[in-house]
Coordinates of C-alpha atoms and ligand atoms in Angstrom, one line a residue:
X224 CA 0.0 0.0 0.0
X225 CA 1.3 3.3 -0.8
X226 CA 1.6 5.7 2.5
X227 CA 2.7 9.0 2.5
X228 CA 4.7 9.9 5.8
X229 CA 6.5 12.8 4.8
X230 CA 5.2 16.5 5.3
X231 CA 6.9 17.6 2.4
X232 CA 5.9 15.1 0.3
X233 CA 2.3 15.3 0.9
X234 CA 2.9 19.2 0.6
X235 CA 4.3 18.8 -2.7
X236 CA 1.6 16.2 -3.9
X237 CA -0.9 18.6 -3.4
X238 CA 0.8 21.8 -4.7
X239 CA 1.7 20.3 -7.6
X240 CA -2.0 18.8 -8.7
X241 CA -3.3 22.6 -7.6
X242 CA -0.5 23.7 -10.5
X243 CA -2.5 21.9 -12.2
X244 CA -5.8 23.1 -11.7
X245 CA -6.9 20.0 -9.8
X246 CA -8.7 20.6 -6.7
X247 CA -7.6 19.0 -3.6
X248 CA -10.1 17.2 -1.5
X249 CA -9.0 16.6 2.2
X250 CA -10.6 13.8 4.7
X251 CA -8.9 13.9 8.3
X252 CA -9.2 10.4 10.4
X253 CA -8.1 8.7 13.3
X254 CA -8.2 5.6 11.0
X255 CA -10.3 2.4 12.1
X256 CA -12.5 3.5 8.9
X257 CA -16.2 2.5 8.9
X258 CA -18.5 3.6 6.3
X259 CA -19.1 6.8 8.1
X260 CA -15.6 7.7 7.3
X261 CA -15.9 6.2 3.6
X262 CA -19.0 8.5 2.9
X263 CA -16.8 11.3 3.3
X264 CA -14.5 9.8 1.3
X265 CA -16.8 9.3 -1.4
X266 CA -18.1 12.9 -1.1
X267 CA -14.9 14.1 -1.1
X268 CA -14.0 12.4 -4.8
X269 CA -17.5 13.6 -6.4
X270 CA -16.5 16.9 -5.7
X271 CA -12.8 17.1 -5.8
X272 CA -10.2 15.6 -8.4
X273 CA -7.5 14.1 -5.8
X274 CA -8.1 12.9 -2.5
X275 CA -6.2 12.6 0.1
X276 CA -7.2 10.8 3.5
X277 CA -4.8 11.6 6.5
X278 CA -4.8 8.4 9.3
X279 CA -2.7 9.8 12.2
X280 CA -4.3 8.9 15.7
X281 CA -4.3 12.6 17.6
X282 CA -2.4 12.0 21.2
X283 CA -3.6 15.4 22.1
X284 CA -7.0 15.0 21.9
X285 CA -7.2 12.5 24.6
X286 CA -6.9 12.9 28.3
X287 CA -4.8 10.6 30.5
X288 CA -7.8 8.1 31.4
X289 CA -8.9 7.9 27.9
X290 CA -8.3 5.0 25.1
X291 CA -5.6 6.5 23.1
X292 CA -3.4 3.5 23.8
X293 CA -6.0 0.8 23.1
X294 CA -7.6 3.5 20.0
X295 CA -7.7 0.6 17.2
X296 CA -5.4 1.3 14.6
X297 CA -4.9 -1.0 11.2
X298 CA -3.3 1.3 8.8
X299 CA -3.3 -1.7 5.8
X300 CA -7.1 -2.2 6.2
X301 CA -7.8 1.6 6.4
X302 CA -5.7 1.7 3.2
X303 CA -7.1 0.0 1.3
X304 CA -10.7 0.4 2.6
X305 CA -9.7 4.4 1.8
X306 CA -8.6 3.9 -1.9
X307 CA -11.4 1.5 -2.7
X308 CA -13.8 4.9 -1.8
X309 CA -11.5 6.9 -3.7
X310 CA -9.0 8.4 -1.8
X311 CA -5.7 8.8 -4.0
X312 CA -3.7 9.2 -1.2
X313 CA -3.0 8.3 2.5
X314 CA -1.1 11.0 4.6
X315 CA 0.1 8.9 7.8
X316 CA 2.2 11.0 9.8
X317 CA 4.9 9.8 12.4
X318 CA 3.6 11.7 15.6
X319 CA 7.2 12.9 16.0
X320 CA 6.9 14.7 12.4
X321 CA 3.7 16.4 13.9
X322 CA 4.8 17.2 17.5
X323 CA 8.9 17.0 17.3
X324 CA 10.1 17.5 21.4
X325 CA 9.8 20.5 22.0
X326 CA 6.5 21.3 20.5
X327 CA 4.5 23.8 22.3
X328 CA 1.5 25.7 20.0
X329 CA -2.1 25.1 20.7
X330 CA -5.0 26.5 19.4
X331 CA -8.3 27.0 20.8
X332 CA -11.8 28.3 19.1
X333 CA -12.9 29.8 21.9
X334 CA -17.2 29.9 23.7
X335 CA -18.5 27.0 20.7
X336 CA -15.5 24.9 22.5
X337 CA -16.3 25.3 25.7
X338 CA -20.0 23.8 26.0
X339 CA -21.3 20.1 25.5
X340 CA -18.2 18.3 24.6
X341 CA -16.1 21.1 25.8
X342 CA -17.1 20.5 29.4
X343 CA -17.1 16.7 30.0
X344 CA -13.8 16.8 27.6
X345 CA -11.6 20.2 28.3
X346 CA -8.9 18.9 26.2
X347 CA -10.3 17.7 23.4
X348 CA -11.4 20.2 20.8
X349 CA -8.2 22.4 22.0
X350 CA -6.2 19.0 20.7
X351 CA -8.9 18.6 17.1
X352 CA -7.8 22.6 16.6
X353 CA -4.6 22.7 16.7
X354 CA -4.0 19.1 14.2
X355 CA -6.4 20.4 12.3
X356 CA -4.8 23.9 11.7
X357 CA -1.5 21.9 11.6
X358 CA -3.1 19.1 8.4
X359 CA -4.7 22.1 6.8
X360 CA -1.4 24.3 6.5
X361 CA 0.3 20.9 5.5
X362 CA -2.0 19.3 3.1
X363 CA -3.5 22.9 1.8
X364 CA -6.5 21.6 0.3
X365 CA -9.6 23.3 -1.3
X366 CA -12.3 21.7 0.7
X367 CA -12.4 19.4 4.0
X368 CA -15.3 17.1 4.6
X369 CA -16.2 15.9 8.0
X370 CA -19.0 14.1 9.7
X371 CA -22.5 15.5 11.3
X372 CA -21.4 12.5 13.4
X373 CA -19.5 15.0 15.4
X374 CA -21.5 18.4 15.1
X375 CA -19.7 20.3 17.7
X376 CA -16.4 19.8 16.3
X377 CA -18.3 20.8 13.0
X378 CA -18.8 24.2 14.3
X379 CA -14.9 24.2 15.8
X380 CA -13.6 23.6 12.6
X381 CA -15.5 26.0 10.2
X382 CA -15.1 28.7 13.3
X383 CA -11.0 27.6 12.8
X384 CA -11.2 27.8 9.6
X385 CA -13.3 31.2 9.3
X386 CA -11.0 32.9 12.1
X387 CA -7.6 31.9 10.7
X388 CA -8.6 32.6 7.2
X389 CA -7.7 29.2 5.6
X390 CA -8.6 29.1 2.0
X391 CA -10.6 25.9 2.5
X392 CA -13.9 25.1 1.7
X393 CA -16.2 23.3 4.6
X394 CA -18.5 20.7 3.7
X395 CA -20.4 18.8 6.5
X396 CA -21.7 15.2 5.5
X397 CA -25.0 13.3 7.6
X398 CA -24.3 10.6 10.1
X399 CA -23.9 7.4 8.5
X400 CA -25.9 4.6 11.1
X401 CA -26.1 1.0 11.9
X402 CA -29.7 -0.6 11.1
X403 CA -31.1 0.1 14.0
X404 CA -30.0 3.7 13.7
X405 CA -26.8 4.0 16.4
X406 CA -24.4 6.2 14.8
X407 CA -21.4 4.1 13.2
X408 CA -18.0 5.1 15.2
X409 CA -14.6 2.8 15.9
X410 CA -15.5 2.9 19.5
X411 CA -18.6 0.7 18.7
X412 CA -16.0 -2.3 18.7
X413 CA -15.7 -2.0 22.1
X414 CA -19.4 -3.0 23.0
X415 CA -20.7 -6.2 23.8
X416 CA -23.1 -7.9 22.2
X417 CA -25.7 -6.7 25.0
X418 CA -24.0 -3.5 25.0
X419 CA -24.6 -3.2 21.3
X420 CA -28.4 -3.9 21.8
X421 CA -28.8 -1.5 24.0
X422 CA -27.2 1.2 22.2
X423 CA -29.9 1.6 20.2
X424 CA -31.7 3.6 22.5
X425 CA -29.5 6.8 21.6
X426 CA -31.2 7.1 18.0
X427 CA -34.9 6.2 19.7
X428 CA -33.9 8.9 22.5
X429 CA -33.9 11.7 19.7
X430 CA -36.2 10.3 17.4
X431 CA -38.6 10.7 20.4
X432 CA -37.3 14.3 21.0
X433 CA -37.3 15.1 17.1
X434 CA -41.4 13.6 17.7
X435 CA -42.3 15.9 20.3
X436 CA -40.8 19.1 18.6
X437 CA -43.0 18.3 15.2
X438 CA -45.9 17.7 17.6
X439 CA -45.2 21.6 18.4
X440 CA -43.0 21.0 21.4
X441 CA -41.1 24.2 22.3
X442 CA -39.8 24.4 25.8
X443 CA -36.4 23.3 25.5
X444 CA -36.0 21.7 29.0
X445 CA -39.1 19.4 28.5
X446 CA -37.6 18.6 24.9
X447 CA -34.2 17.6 26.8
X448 CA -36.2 15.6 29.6
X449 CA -37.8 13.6 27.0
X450 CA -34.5 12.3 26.0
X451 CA -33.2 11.7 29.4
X452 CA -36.5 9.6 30.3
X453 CA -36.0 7.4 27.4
X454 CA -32.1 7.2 27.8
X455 CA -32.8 6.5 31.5
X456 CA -34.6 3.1 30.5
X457 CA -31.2 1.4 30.2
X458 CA -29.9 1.3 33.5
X459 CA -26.1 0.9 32.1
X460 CA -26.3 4.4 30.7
X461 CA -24.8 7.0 32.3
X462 CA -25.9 10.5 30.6
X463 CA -23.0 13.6 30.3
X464 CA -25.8 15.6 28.3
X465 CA -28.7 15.0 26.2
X466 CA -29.6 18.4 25.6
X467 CA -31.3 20.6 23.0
X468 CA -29.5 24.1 21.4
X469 CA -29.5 26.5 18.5
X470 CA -27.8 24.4 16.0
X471 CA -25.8 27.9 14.5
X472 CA -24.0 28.5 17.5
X473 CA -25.2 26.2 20.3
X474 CA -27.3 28.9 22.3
X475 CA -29.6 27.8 24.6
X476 CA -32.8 29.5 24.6
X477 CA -35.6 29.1 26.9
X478 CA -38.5 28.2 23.9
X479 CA -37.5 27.6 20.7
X480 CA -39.1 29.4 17.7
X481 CA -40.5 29.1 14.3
X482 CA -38.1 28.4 11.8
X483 CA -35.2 27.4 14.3
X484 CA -32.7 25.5 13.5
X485 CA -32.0 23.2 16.5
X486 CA -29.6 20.6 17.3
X487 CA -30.2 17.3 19.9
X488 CA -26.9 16.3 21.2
X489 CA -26.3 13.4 23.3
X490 CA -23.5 12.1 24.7
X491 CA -23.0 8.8 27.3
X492 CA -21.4 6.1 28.8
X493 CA -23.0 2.7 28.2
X494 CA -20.5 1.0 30.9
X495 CA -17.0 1.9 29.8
X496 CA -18.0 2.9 26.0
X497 CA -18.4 6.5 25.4
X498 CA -21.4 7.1 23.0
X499 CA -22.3 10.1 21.0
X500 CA -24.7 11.8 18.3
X501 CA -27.2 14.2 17.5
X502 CA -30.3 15.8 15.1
X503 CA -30.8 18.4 13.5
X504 CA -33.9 19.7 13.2
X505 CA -35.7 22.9 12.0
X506 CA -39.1 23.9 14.0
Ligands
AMP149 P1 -12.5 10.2 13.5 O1 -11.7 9.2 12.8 O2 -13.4 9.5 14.5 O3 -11.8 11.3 14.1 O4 -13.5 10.8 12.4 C1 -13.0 11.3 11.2 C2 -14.2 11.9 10.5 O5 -15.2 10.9 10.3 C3 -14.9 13.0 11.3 O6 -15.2 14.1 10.4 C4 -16.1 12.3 11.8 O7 -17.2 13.2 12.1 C5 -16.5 11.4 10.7 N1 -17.3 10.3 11.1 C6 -17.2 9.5 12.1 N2 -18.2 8.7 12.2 C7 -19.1 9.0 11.3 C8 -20.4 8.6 10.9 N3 -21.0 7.6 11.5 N4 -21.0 9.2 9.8 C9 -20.4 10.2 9.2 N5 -19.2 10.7 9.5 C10 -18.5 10.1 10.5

């Protein structure tokens, strides 16, 4: 399989098809592709003419206690999973290349960090920012694609990208989900068969939400309690939010009003696994 390790290789693999007048389609992953990743893959090549997928598993995006050491990784199956959706080529960067000793910039998109996923995980969209900024000035591609999968960091990255002026086009893709409608992620490996039953009840948790708010539900804390009940019915869930906000910038108003665009978020553990996702829906 053909990797690309280098910075300056990958640098000068997508200068030289911009020379060209090719446009340069970028997909950042942690690897351990699913078809959530692929989709963006696929999205990516219908609207760019070269693709390139980085794999590099971000160490500062976890905290201490989390799973960056047991994070699956399988670079040759993400390869060729990656070309087969049309990627033309992987970027898989040592983490020494990336953060040589030494190392100290961060970046932080400040207030739509610091909610949601910014309070159960301080680090973590601090640690997306700055590899992000970091893949974009190396790669310098026309457009990014990521997942709805992870709307927060949605909003982080097109705030990034606004703020610090990158050239880059954002394009946000739907959730791709498992039949039963739990949103695929490489963390669902780590469920048990039971666990993966009960999982499930995420997608029915917002479905019920996104039920009461087209029966003319408003009040955004009886919207959010409808979630909770129905998340509350599996007694291995432990919720960190399951909450309603403006899906533009994550306010939280009292009511919601005509023509809103609003966003259900919900994160949990089910045991030990660490489960996300969300809706977006317009009143
Ligand atoms: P990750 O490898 O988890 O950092 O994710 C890389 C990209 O894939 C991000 O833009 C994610 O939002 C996206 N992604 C992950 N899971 C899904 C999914 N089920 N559907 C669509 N995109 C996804």
């Amino acid at each position: 399989m053909n990797f690309i390790e280098k910075i300056e290789e990958i640098r000068e693999i997508s200068r030289n098809s911009k020379k060209n007048n090719l446009k340069v389609g970028f997909v950042p992953t942690m690897g351990a592709l699913h078809q959530g990743h692929l989709s963006l893959i696929e999205k990516a090549k219908e609207i760019s003419d070269i693709v390139i997928v980085s794999i590099f598993v971000n160490p500062k995006q976890f905290a201490a206690h989390e799973d960056l050491d047991k994070y699956p990784r399988d670079l040759e199956k993400d390869a060729k999973l990656a070309y087969e959706s049309g990627a033309d080529f992987i970027f898989s960067p040592n983490i020494l290349d990336i953060y040589p000793v030494g190392y100290s910039t961060s970046i932080n998109v400040n207030v739509i960090s610091e909610s949601f996923e910014g309070e159960f995980r301080p680090h973590f969209f601090g640690g997306v920012a700055t590899v992000c900024a970091k893949l974009f000035t190396i790669v310098e591609p026309d457009l990014v694609v990521f997942g709805q999968k992870d709307y927060q960091q949605c909003l982080v990255i097109s705030k990034l990208i606004k703020d610090l002026h990158f050239p880059i086009e954002f394009i946000m893709e739907p959730t791709v989900r498992e039949s039963d409608g739990l949103a695929k992620s490489s963390r669902n490996q780590y469920l048990s068969k039971d666990e993966r039953q009960k999982s499930g009840i995420l997608f029915i948790a917002l479905e019920e939400a996104k039920k009461a708010i087209s029966l003319g539900e408003s009040d955004r804390k009886i919207i959010n309690a409808i979630m909770h009940k129905k998340l509350r019915e599996v007694k291995e869930i432990r919720i960190e939010y399951a909450s309603s906000a403006l899906a533009d910038d994550l306010s939280q108003p009292e009511f919601f009003l005509k023509g809103d665009k609003v966003v259900l978020l919900i994160a949990c553990y089910l045991n030990k696994v660490r489960l996300i996702d969300n809706m977006i829906i317009t009143i």
